[in-house]
Amino acid sequence: MSINSKSSQSVRRLENILIIGNGGRENSLAWAIQKNQLVKKVFLIPGNAGSERINKCERLKIDLNNKDELVEKLNFLKIDLIVIGPEIPLANGLADFLRNKDFKVFGPGKDGAKLEYSKSWAKEFMQDADIPTAKFWKVNSFEEAKNTIHASSMPLVVKADGLASGKGVFIPSSKDECIRAAESIFNGKFGNSGNVVVLEEKIKGPEVSVFALCDGNKYILLPTAQDHKRLNEKDKGPNTGGMGAYSPAKILTDEYFDRIIKEIIQPTIDELKKKNIDYRGVIYFGLMITKSGPKVIEYNCRFGDPECQTIMPLMDQNFVFLLEKCSMGNLTGNEKIDTPDMVSGCVVATSKGYPHEYKTGFPIKIGKVDPNNCQVFDSGTSLSKNGELLTDGGRVLSIVCQEKNFDKAFEKAYKNLKEINFDGIYFRNDIGHQVRKNFLKEY
Ligand code: AMP
């Protein structure tokens, strides 16, 4: 089948959607996609124990590495659109492979995913396009790292170049610590991802996440978000995959937002085009609002988790059309998302011990969760032989609520969290403290 034969169909077919990935992010994407009446079925490979609680959703057991079986099955199921959630299959070129087999795919090819899978490449990309970011040095050996650290007059951040499941960034408080961090990376802490190290000027300011859906030429922006990476209240303790988030990021005034578009988003899209990268997917801009203006901390080539769970409930039923348009390269750039007049707050419930060692296999009890504007998305869960829901990861579930204001949204999220229990459940009580009245005085 040629690309033309699929894309020239006069009747829009968007019945069978496939989502690749197994996290809370993919479940929330499925939840938003199934809202559209044209969608009959949402398949997930592999999904998780919470996926089939979502309307129209079904998990598929297919090995993504068995390419022949994959293509055969997707053709058999008449998949109309594929959404790839995580960075690893994108970095491995799965989107390119599936596009070559004539599927419509939301997710960048290997060339676009490089924005995430090589931090040094992303820094050079920003340098080429004059996009504001922290100063950096790319080093290829421990010797070179040591010399750069000794010669530097500013505090530095140390980053493994490649993918490291969010663990490859060190924020040392002394030169000694900085050198030890670089040494551990070059000694193979992250395998090949640490063959190159990026040293960066340490910058300061609140962080915000901005998401652009791109079709290779145009883009549209989704609601902004702020997440909480640290394990403990008052944003202290070790870094995690994310303990909660809220949307929109109130800190971004219209004036600031215009600056971000002009100085960061548009130049990123232009530079991708200049480099002949046909980017069809989401670009996640991790930004820091410094005294001298907004700067890019990192790009991701996929939705952030738990920001995705936080913003998906704000999407209207046309969301899936936007993903489809991106996959086909026909966004107008003027599409509007009819977001409800509500904000969204998300709290992540984790296993005791996370992000270090933790036990799994504890039964999860979910009581009466408010069905209105409140969602529970599973991240690390599994089903026992008798169908009992069990913990199966560090971040277990996210509870997301939408309300008129953040105080109400989080009040609702925490009330519903009381309905959820498992041995060793841990969550922060101060998610969204920046936008909740009770905390404004205290923090
Ligand atoms: P990354 O994986 O690059 O997003 O980094 C993880 C976290 O480390 C970010 O969310 C920031 O809080 C922090 N970080 C990364 N780069 C810098 C930097 N140059 N200066 C200060 N903090 C940083």
GROMACS .gro file of C-alpha atoms and ligand atoms in nm:
model
  466
    1MET     CA    1   0.000   0.000   0.000
    2SER     CA    2   0.140   0.341  -0.088
    3ILE     CA    3   0.125   0.649   0.133
    4ASN     CA    4  -0.110   0.807  -0.119
    5SER     CA    5  -0.359   0.528  -0.109
    6LYS     CA    6  -0.396   0.575   0.267
    7SER     CA    7  -0.395   0.951   0.288
    8SER     CA    8  -0.621   1.015  -0.011
    9GLN     CA    9  -0.918   0.830   0.130
   10SER     CA   10  -1.212   1.067   0.100
   11VAL     CA   11  -1.384   0.948   0.417
   12ARG     CA   12  -1.183   1.011   0.728
   13ARG     CA   13  -1.106   0.683   0.897
   14LEU     CA   14  -0.988   0.713   1.250
   15GLU     CA   15  -1.133   0.404   1.409
   16ASN     CA   16  -0.838   0.210   1.535
   17ILE     CA   17  -0.561   0.384   1.720
   18LEU     CA   18  -0.245   0.226   1.854
   19ILE     CA   19  -0.044   0.370   2.142
   20ILE     CA   20   0.303   0.236   2.215
   21GLY     CA   21   0.426   0.252   2.575
   22ASN     CA   22   0.339   0.127   2.922
   23GLY     CA   23   0.315   0.427   3.154
   24GLY     CA   24   0.071   0.675   3.301
   25ARG     CA   25   0.150   0.896   3.002
   26GLU     CA   26   0.018   0.640   2.755
   27ASN     CA   27  -0.294   0.571   2.962
   28SER     CA   28  -0.376   0.940   2.974
   29LEU     CA   29  -0.321   0.970   2.596
   30ALA     CA   30  -0.558   0.676   2.546
   31TRP     CA   31  -0.813   0.842   2.776
   32ALA     CA   32  -0.805   1.165   2.574
   33ILE     CA   33  -0.807   0.989   2.236
   34GLN     CA   34  -1.105   0.763   2.309
   35LYS     CA   35  -1.326   1.069   2.371
   36ASN     CA   36  -1.364   1.111   1.995
   37GLN     CA   37  -1.671   0.939   1.854
   38LEU     CA   38  -1.492   0.826   1.539
   39VAL     CA   39  -1.252   0.623   1.751
   40LYS     CA   40  -1.378   0.269   1.801
   41LYS     CA   41  -1.077   0.106   1.961
   42VAL     CA   42  -0.754   0.215   2.126
   43PHE     CA   43  -0.488  -0.056   2.139
   44LEU     CA   44  -0.185  -0.030   2.363
   45ILE     CA   45   0.145  -0.213   2.322
   46PRO     CA   46   0.207  -0.318   2.594
   47GLY     CA   47   0.001  -0.080   2.816
   48ASN     CA   48  -0.028  -0.169   3.183
   49ALA     CA   49  -0.281  -0.309   3.429
   50GLY     CA   50  -0.481   0.015   3.425
   51SER     CA   51  -0.516   0.042   3.046
   52GLU     CA   52  -0.824  -0.177   3.009
   53ARG     CA   53  -1.015   0.021   3.274
   54ILE     CA   54  -1.021   0.299   3.011
   55ASN     CA   55  -1.313   0.302   2.769
   56LYS     CA   56  -1.244   0.131   2.430
   57CYS     CA   57  -0.893   0.023   2.533
   58GLU     CA   58  -0.729  -0.314   2.476
   59ARG     CA   59  -0.375  -0.428   2.541
   60LEU     CA   60  -0.183  -0.621   2.276
   61LYS     CA   61   0.095  -0.867   2.343
   62ILE     CA   62   0.336  -0.806   2.058
   63ASP     CA   63   0.714  -0.792   2.072
   64LEU     CA   64   0.813  -0.459   1.916
   65ASN     CA   65   1.140  -0.616   1.806
   66ASN     CA   66   0.958  -0.874   1.599
   67LYS     CA   67   0.900  -0.632   1.313
   68ASP     CA   68   0.731  -0.875   1.071
   69GLU     CA   69   0.474  -0.983   1.329
   70LEU     CA   70   0.418  -0.620   1.429
   71VAL     CA   71   0.343  -0.500   1.076
   72GLU     CA   72   0.126  -0.800   0.999
   73LYS     CA   73  -0.081  -0.748   1.314
   74LEU     CA   74  -0.120  -0.372   1.262
   75ASN     CA   75  -0.239  -0.427   0.907
   76PHE     CA   76  -0.478  -0.696   1.024
   77LEU     CA   77  -0.619  -0.459   1.289
   78LYS     CA   78  -0.645  -0.177   1.030
   79ILE     CA   79  -0.462   0.069   1.252
   80ASP     CA   80  -0.536   0.425   1.139
   81LEU     CA   81  -0.292   0.614   1.359
   82ILE     CA   82   0.005   0.516   1.576
   83VAL     CA   83   0.117   0.729   1.870
   84ILE     CA   84   0.459   0.646   2.015
   85GLY     CA   85   0.490   0.750   2.380
   86PRO     CA   86   0.842   0.679   2.512
   87GLU     CA   87   1.179   0.810   2.396
   88ILE     CA   88   1.362   0.478   2.353
   89PRO     CA   89   1.158   0.341   2.058
   90LEU     CA   90   1.170   0.689   1.901
   91ALA     CA   91   1.549   0.703   1.941
   92ASN     CA   92   1.567   0.355   1.787
   93GLY     CA   93   1.385   0.471   1.474
   94LEU     CA   94   1.050   0.295   1.527
   95ALA     CA   95   0.858   0.593   1.385
   96ASP     CA   96   1.071   0.585   1.066
   97PHE     CA   97   1.017   0.212   1.029
   98LEU     CA   98   0.638   0.234   1.069
   99ARG     CA   99   0.611   0.537   0.839
  100ASN     CA  100   0.804   0.345   0.577
  101LYS     CA  101   0.537   0.077   0.608
  102ASP     CA  102   0.275   0.345   0.525
  103PHE     CA  103   0.130   0.394   0.872
  104LYS     CA  104   0.041   0.738   0.999
  105VAL     CA  105   0.267   0.793   1.298
  106PHE     CA  106   0.271   1.063   1.566
  107GLY     CA  107   0.629   1.071   1.692
  108PRO     CA  108   0.953   1.201   1.541
  109GLY     CA  109   1.197   0.991   1.344
  110LYS     CA  110   1.542   0.909   1.475
  111ASP     CA  111   1.679   1.240   1.345
  112GLY     CA  112   1.426   1.447   1.544
  113ALA     CA  113   1.452   1.229   1.855
  114LYS     CA  114   1.819   1.332   1.870
  115LEU     CA  115   1.698   1.650   2.042
  116GLU     CA  116   1.653   1.421   2.342
  117TYR     CA  117   1.893   1.132   2.297
  118SER     CA  118   2.203   1.346   2.255
  119LYS     CA  119   2.232   1.639   2.493
  120SER     CA  120   2.547   1.765   2.318
  121TRP     CA  121   2.373   1.757   1.981
  122ALA     CA  122   2.077   1.948   2.130
  123LYS     CA  123   2.314   2.210   2.275
  124GLU     CA  124   2.487   2.255   1.939
  125PHE     CA  125   2.146   2.275   1.772
  126MET     CA  126   2.052   2.560   2.009
  127GLN     CA  127   2.385   2.729   1.948
  128ASP     CA  128   2.329   2.713   1.570
  129ALA     CA  129   1.984   2.871   1.608
  130ASP     CA  130   2.084   3.124   1.873
  131ILE     CA  131   1.833   2.981   2.119
  132PRO     CA  132   1.896   3.091   2.481
  133THR     CA  133   2.037   2.810   2.695
  134ALA     CA  134   2.306   2.763   2.963
  135LYS     CA  135   2.670   2.783   2.843
  136PHE     CA  136   2.817   2.438   2.784
  137TRP     CA  137   3.128   2.234   2.718
  138LYS     CA  138   3.118   1.896   2.541
  139VAL     CA  139   3.394   1.670   2.677
  140ASN     CA  140   3.508   1.334   2.543
  141SER     CA  141   3.726   1.203   2.826
  142PHE     CA  142   3.760   1.224   3.202
  143GLU     CA  143   4.090   1.416   3.161
  144GLU     CA  144   3.918   1.676   2.949
  145ALA     CA  145   3.630   1.699   3.199
  146LYS     CA  146   3.872   1.752   3.491
  147ASN     CA  147   4.059   2.027   3.309
  148THR     CA  148   3.738   2.207   3.216
  149ILE     CA  149   3.599   2.181   3.570
  150HIS     CA  150   3.925   2.311   3.724
  151ALA     CA  151   3.942   2.600   3.479
  152SER     CA  152   3.579   2.704   3.525
  153SER     CA  153   3.496   3.001   3.743
  154MET     CA  154   3.126   2.909   3.755
  155PRO     CA  155   2.939   2.620   3.923
  156LEU     CA  156   2.872   2.344   3.670
  157VAL     CA  157   2.609   2.081   3.611
  158VAL     CA  158   2.725   1.741   3.477
  159LYS     CA  159   2.521   1.546   3.223
  160ALA     CA  160   2.562   1.213   3.047
  161ASP     CA  161   2.513   1.280   2.676
  162GLY     CA  162   2.269   0.997   2.600
  163LEU     CA  163   1.946   0.858   2.741
  164ALA     CA  164   1.968   0.767   3.109
  165SER     CA  165   1.602   0.736   3.220
  166GLY     CA  166   1.615   1.084   3.372
  167LYS     CA  167   1.908   0.989   3.598
  168GLY     CA  168   2.196   1.127   3.394
  169VAL     CA  169   2.201   1.480   3.538
  170PHE     CA  170   2.413   1.574   3.841
  171ILE     CA  171   2.392   1.907   4.019
  172PRO     CA  172   2.709   1.905   4.234
  173SER     CA  173   2.771   2.153   4.512
  174SER     CA  174   3.154   2.156   4.483
  175LYS     CA  175   3.427   2.107   4.222
  176ASP     CA  176   3.520   1.775   4.387
  177GLU     CA  177   3.164   1.647   4.355
  178CYS     CA  178   3.157   1.770   3.999
  179ILE     CA  179   3.472   1.573   3.914
  180ARG     CA  180   3.337   1.261   4.085
  181ALA     CA  181   3.014   1.287   3.885
  182ALA     CA  182   3.206   1.314   3.556
  183GLU     CA  183   3.427   1.021   3.661
  184SER     CA  184   3.127   0.800   3.739
  185ILE     CA  185   2.976   0.872   3.398
  186PHE     CA  186   3.301   0.803   3.210
  187ASN     CA  187   3.341   0.486   3.419
  188GLY     CA  188   3.027   0.351   3.258
  189LYS     CA  189   2.749   0.434   3.505
  190PHE     CA  190   2.516   0.482   3.207
  191GLY     CA  191   2.690   0.254   2.955
  192ASN     CA  192   2.737   0.408   2.609
  193SER     CA  193   2.513   0.700   2.706
  194GLY     CA  194   2.813   0.829   2.901
  195ASN     CA  195   3.079   0.815   2.630
  196VAL     CA  196   3.041   1.192   2.604
  197VAL     CA  197   2.968   1.431   2.890
  198VAL     CA  198   2.814   1.776   2.876
  199LEU     CA  199   2.923   2.028   3.139
  200GLU     CA  200   2.684   2.315   3.178
  201GLU     CA  201   2.674   2.646   3.355
  202LYS     CA  202   2.439   2.611   3.652
  203ILE     CA  203   2.148   2.850   3.605
  204LYS     CA  204   1.867   2.944   3.842
  205GLY     CA  205   1.495   3.006   3.826
  206PRO     CA  206   1.156   2.839   3.825
  207GLU     CA  207   1.102   2.570   3.564
  208VAL     CA  208   0.808   2.534   3.326
  209SER     CA  209   0.713   2.282   3.060
  210VAL     CA  210   0.581   2.387   2.721
  211PHE     CA  211   0.452   2.140   2.461
  212ALA     CA  212   0.432   2.198   2.087
  213LEU     CA  213   0.256   1.955   1.853
  214CYS     CA  214   0.447   1.973   1.523
  215ASP     CA  215   0.374   1.848   1.174
  216GLY     CA  216   0.719   1.912   1.030
  217ASN     CA  217   0.631   2.264   0.931
  218LYS     CA  218   0.374   2.422   1.164
  219TYR     CA  219   0.294   2.375   1.530
  220ILE     CA  220   0.031   2.439   1.792
  221LEU     CA  221   0.084   2.477   2.163
  222LEU     CA  222  -0.083   2.278   2.440
  223PRO     CA  223  -0.151   2.414   2.790
  224THR     CA  224   0.169   2.472   2.988
  225ALA     CA  225   0.259   2.283   3.307
  226GLN     CA  226   0.492   2.281   3.605
  227ASP     CA  227   0.604   1.959   3.766
  228HIS     CA  228   0.768   1.861   4.094
  229LYS     CA  229   1.075   1.644   4.042
  230ARG     CA  230   1.195   1.619   4.402
  231LEU     CA  231   1.074   1.341   4.629
  232ASN     CA  232   0.996   1.543   4.941
  233GLU     CA  233   0.786   1.840   5.038
  234LYS     CA  234   0.928   2.191   4.990
  235ASP     CA  235   1.095   2.047   4.675
  236LYS     CA  236   1.368   1.875   4.875
  237GLY     CA  237   1.527   1.531   4.850
  238PRO     CA  238   1.637   1.321   4.554
  239ASN     CA  239   1.522   1.374   4.197
  240THR     CA  240   1.244   1.143   4.079
  241GLY     CA  241   1.057   1.087   3.754
  242GLY     CA  242   0.798   1.336   3.887
  243MET     CA  243   0.584   1.351   4.201
  244GLY     CA  244   0.304   1.565   4.062
  245ALA     CA  245   0.226   1.857   3.835
  246TYR     CA  246  -0.025   2.127   3.758
  247SER     CA  247  -0.148   2.306   3.449
  248PRO     CA  248  -0.142   2.579   3.336
  249ALA     CA  249   0.184   2.726   3.466
  250LYS     CA  250   0.054   3.052   3.611
  251ILE     CA  251   0.402   3.199   3.626
  252LEU     CA  252   0.400   3.250   3.248
  253THR     CA  253   0.242   3.586   3.174
  254ASP     CA  254   0.128   3.660   2.818
  255GLU     CA  255   0.428   3.884   2.772
  256TYR     CA  256   0.665   3.610   2.880
  257PHE     CA  257   0.488   3.355   2.670
  258ASP     CA  258   0.530   3.573   2.360
  259ARG     CA  259   0.900   3.592   2.433
  260ILE     CA  260   0.923   3.214   2.463
  261ILE     CA  261   0.753   3.173   2.126
  262LYS     CA  262   0.977   3.430   1.959
  263GLU     CA  263   1.308   3.337   2.119
  264ILE     CA  264   1.270   2.961   2.163
  265ILE     CA  265   0.978   2.782   1.997
  266GLN     CA  266   0.978   2.939   1.650
  267PRO     CA  267   1.360   2.925   1.619
  268THR     CA  268   1.348   2.555   1.717
  269ILE     CA  269   1.093   2.477   1.445
  270ASP     CA  270   1.290   2.684   1.192
  271GLU     CA  271   1.618   2.513   1.280
  272LEU     CA  272   1.461   2.167   1.245
  273LYS     CA  273   1.345   2.262   0.897
  274LYS     CA  274   1.686   2.408   0.815
  275LYS     CA  275   1.841   2.077   0.912
  276ASN     CA  276   1.585   1.890   0.695
  277ILE     CA  277   1.427   1.720   0.992
  278ASP     CA  278   1.061   1.647   0.926
  279TYR     CA  279   0.952   1.648   1.291
  280ARG     CA  280   0.603   1.501   1.333
  281GLY     CA  281   0.535   1.471   1.702
  282VAL     CA  282   0.551   1.665   2.023
  283ILE     CA  283   0.846   1.876   2.132
  284TYR     CA  284   0.868   1.919   2.506
  285PHE     CA  285   1.054   2.234   2.603
  286GLY     CA  286   1.190   2.216   2.958
  287LEU     CA  287   1.250   2.584   3.035
  288MET     CA  288   1.403   2.780   3.319
  289ILE     CA  289   1.285   3.136   3.377
  290THR     CA  290   1.612   3.307   3.472
  291LYS     CA  291   1.674   3.671   3.559
  292SER     CA  292   1.802   3.727   3.207
  293GLY     CA  293   1.502   3.558   3.042
  294PRO     CA  294   1.373   3.212   2.953
  295LYS     CA  295   1.635   2.947   2.874
  296VAL     CA  296   1.606   2.592   2.748
  297ILE     CA  297   1.717   2.331   3.002
  298GLU     CA  298   1.629   2.038   2.781
  299TYR     CA  299   1.424   1.916   2.491
  300ASN     CA  300   1.228   1.592   2.503
  301CYS     CA  301   1.091   1.423   2.194
  302ARG     CA  302   0.778   1.299   2.377
  303PHE     CA  303   0.525   1.406   2.638
  304GLY     CA  304   0.655   1.440   2.994
  305ASP     CA  305   0.521   1.219   3.269
  306PRO     CA  306   0.327   1.326   3.485
  307GLU     CA  307   0.266   1.646   3.285
  308CYS     CA  308   0.088   1.444   3.019
  309GLN     CA  309  -0.156   1.298   3.274
  310THR     CA  310  -0.214   1.655   3.395
  311ILE     CA  311  -0.292   1.817   3.062
  312MET     CA  312  -0.475   1.535   2.879
  313PRO     CA  313  -0.798   1.591   3.077
  314LEU     CA  314  -0.798   1.949   2.943
  315MET     CA  315  -0.810   1.828   2.582
  316ASP     CA  316  -1.134   1.825   2.387
  317GLN     CA  317  -1.251   1.540   2.164
  318ASN     CA  318  -1.063   1.687   1.867
  319PHE     CA  319  -0.728   1.609   2.025
  320VAL     CA  320  -0.688   1.294   1.818
  321PHE     CA  321  -0.741   1.499   1.500
  322LEU     CA  322  -0.445   1.715   1.597
  323LEU     CA  323  -0.225   1.410   1.639
  324GLU     CA  324  -0.345   1.280   1.303
  325LYS     CA  325  -0.278   1.614   1.133
  326CYS     CA  326   0.075   1.617   1.274
  327SER     CA  327   0.130   1.266   1.143
  328MET     CA  328   0.012   1.373   0.796
  329GLY     CA  329   0.194   1.706   0.785
  330ASN     CA  330  -0.122   1.911   0.744
  331LEU     CA  331  -0.164   2.129   1.052
  332THR     CA  332  -0.278   2.481   0.969
  333GLY     CA  333  -0.121   2.614   1.289
  334ASN     CA  334  -0.449   2.791   1.370
  335GLU     CA  335  -0.626   2.497   1.529
  336LYS     CA  336  -0.769   2.580   1.869
  337ILE     CA  337  -0.815   2.336   2.152
  338ASP     CA  338  -1.141   2.400   2.327
  339THR     CA  339  -1.004   2.365   2.680
  340PRO     CA  340  -1.259   2.382   2.963
  341ASP     CA  341  -1.242   2.686   3.188
  342MET     CA  342  -1.061   2.475   3.447
  343VAL     CA  343  -0.717   2.406   3.582
  344SER     CA  344  -0.573   2.060   3.643
  345GLY     CA  345  -0.372   1.918   3.934
  346CYS     CA  346  -0.197   1.581   3.952
  347VAL     CA  347  -0.052   1.396   4.251
  348VAL     CA  348   0.161   1.084   4.204
  349ALA     CA  349   0.140   0.800   4.458
  350THR     CA  350   0.467   0.609   4.487
  351SER     CA  351   0.604   0.296   4.654
  352LYS     CA  352   0.792   0.343   4.982
  353GLY     CA  353   1.164   0.368   4.906
  354TYR     CA  354   1.129   0.509   4.553
  355PRO     CA  355   1.345   0.645   4.376
  356HIS     CA  356   1.586   0.404   4.547
  357GLU     CA  357   1.498   0.044   4.633
  358TYR     CA  358   1.135  -0.048   4.683
  359LYS     CA  359   0.919  -0.358   4.702
  360THR     CA  360   0.634  -0.438   4.463
  361GLY     CA  361   0.338  -0.677   4.459
  362PHE     CA  362   0.121  -0.504   4.722
  363PRO     CA  363  -0.256  -0.512   4.658
  364ILE     CA  364  -0.402  -0.174   4.562
  365LYS     CA  365  -0.747  -0.084   4.694
  366ILE     CA  366  -0.935   0.181   4.499
  367GLY     CA  367  -1.249   0.298   4.679
  368LYS     CA  368  -1.507   0.550   4.563
  369VAL     CA  369  -1.322   0.795   4.340
  370ASP     CA  370  -1.530   1.092   4.230
  371PRO     CA  371  -1.628   1.021   3.867
  372ASN     CA  372  -1.654   1.392   3.780
  373ASN     CA  373  -1.341   1.561   3.653
  374CYS     CA  374  -1.118   1.320   3.838
  375GLN     CA  375  -0.902   1.047   3.683
  376VAL     CA  376  -0.677   0.773   3.817
  377PHE     CA  377  -0.404   0.678   3.570
  378ASP     CA  378  -0.192   0.369   3.645
  379SER     CA  379   0.184   0.385   3.595
  380GLY     CA  380   0.349   0.096   3.778
  381THR     CA  381   0.075  -0.161   3.833
  382SER     CA  382   0.010  -0.524   3.738
  383LEU     CA  383  -0.267  -0.780   3.780
  384SER     CA  384  -0.231  -1.095   3.991
  385LYS     CA  385  -0.351  -1.432   3.856
  386ASN     CA  386  -0.690  -1.366   4.018
  387GLY     CA  387  -0.715  -1.021   3.866
  388GLU     CA  388  -0.618  -0.826   4.176
  389LEU     CA  389  -0.448  -0.490   4.110
  390LEU     CA  390  -0.091  -0.487   4.249
  391THR     CA  391   0.188  -0.233   4.279
  392ASP     CA  392   0.454  -0.296   4.016
  393GLY     CA  393   0.679   0.010   4.005
  394GLY     CA  394   0.814   0.311   4.188
  395ARG     CA  395   0.553   0.551   4.063
  396VAL     CA  396   0.230   0.357   4.098
  397LEU     CA  397  -0.064   0.582   4.010
  398SER     CA  398  -0.145   0.944   3.941
  399ILE     CA  399  -0.463   1.110   4.062
  400VAL     CA  400  -0.566   1.405   3.846
  401CYS     CA  401  -0.849   1.653   3.913
  402GLN     CA  402  -0.986   1.953   3.729
  403GLU     CA  403  -1.162   2.242   3.899
  404LYS     CA  404  -1.218   2.616   3.866
  405ASN     CA  405  -0.905   2.694   4.067
  406PHE     CA  406  -0.600   2.514   4.200
  407ASP     CA  407  -0.713   2.512   4.564
  408LYS     CA  408  -1.024   2.321   4.466
  409ALA     CA  409  -0.844   2.094   4.219
  410PHE     CA  410  -0.589   1.981   4.477
  411GLU     CA  411  -0.848   1.957   4.754
  412LYS     CA  412  -1.034   1.715   4.531
  413ALA     CA  413  -0.718   1.523   4.434
  414TYR     CA  414  -0.616   1.472   4.797
  415LYS     CA  415  -0.970   1.377   4.899
  416ASN     CA  416  -0.976   1.113   4.627
  417LEU     CA  417  -0.630   0.993   4.723
  418LYS     CA  418  -0.778   0.891   5.057
  419GLU     CA  419  -0.981   0.635   4.861
  420ILE     CA  420  -0.664   0.473   4.732
  421ASN     CA  421  -0.444   0.254   4.944
  422PHE     CA  422  -0.156   0.011   4.927
  423ASP     CA  423   0.119  -0.089   5.165
  424GLY     CA  424   0.387   0.180   5.176
  425ILE     CA  425   0.193   0.441   4.973
  426TYR     CA  426   0.379   0.773   4.969
  427PHE     CA  427   0.289   1.105   4.813
  428ARG     CA  428   0.366   1.472   4.868
  429ASN     CA  429   0.098   1.686   5.026
  430ASP     CA  430   0.225   2.011   4.878
  431ILE     CA  431   0.202   1.951   4.503
  432GLY     CA  432   0.118   2.281   4.338
  433HIS     CA  433   0.226   2.482   4.643
  434GLN     CA  434   0.317   2.770   4.411
  435VAL     CA  435  -0.050   2.811   4.318
  436ARG     CA  436  -0.233   2.703   4.635
  437LYS     CA  437  -0.336   2.972   4.882
  438ASN     CA  438  -0.255   2.769   5.195
  439PHE     CA  439   0.105   2.733   5.095
  440LEU     CA  440   0.172   3.080   4.961
  441LYS     CA  441   0.228   3.217   5.313
  442GLU     CA  442   0.421   2.916   5.439
  443TYR     CA  443   0.666   2.858   5.154
  444AMP     P1  444   1.737   1.753   3.250
  444AMP     O1  445   1.729   1.603   3.255
  444AMP     O2  446   1.838   1.808   3.155
  444AMP     O3  447   1.604   1.816   3.242
  444AMP     O4  448   1.780   1.797   3.398
  444AMP     C1  449   1.706   1.755   3.512
  444AMP     C2  450   1.694   1.870   3.605
  444AMP     O5  451   1.824   1.918   3.642
  444AMP     C3  452   1.623   1.993   3.547
  444AMP     O6  453   1.484   1.982   3.556
  444AMP     C4  454   1.679   2.105   3.630
  444AMP     O7  455   1.612   2.115   3.755
  444AMP     C5  456   1.821   2.059   3.657
  444AMP     N1  457   1.915   2.121   3.562
  444AMP     C6  458   1.949   2.073   3.440
  444AMP     N2  459   2.035   2.156   3.379
  444AMP     C7  460   2.058   2.257   3.463
  444AMP     C8  461   2.138   2.375   3.458
  444AMP     N3  462   2.216   2.403   3.352
  444AMP     N4  463   2.135   2.459   3.565
  444AMP     C9  464   2.060   2.431   3.673
  444AMP     N5  465   1.983   2.323   3.685
  444AMP    C10  466   1.981   2.236   3.581
   0.00000   0.00000   0.00000
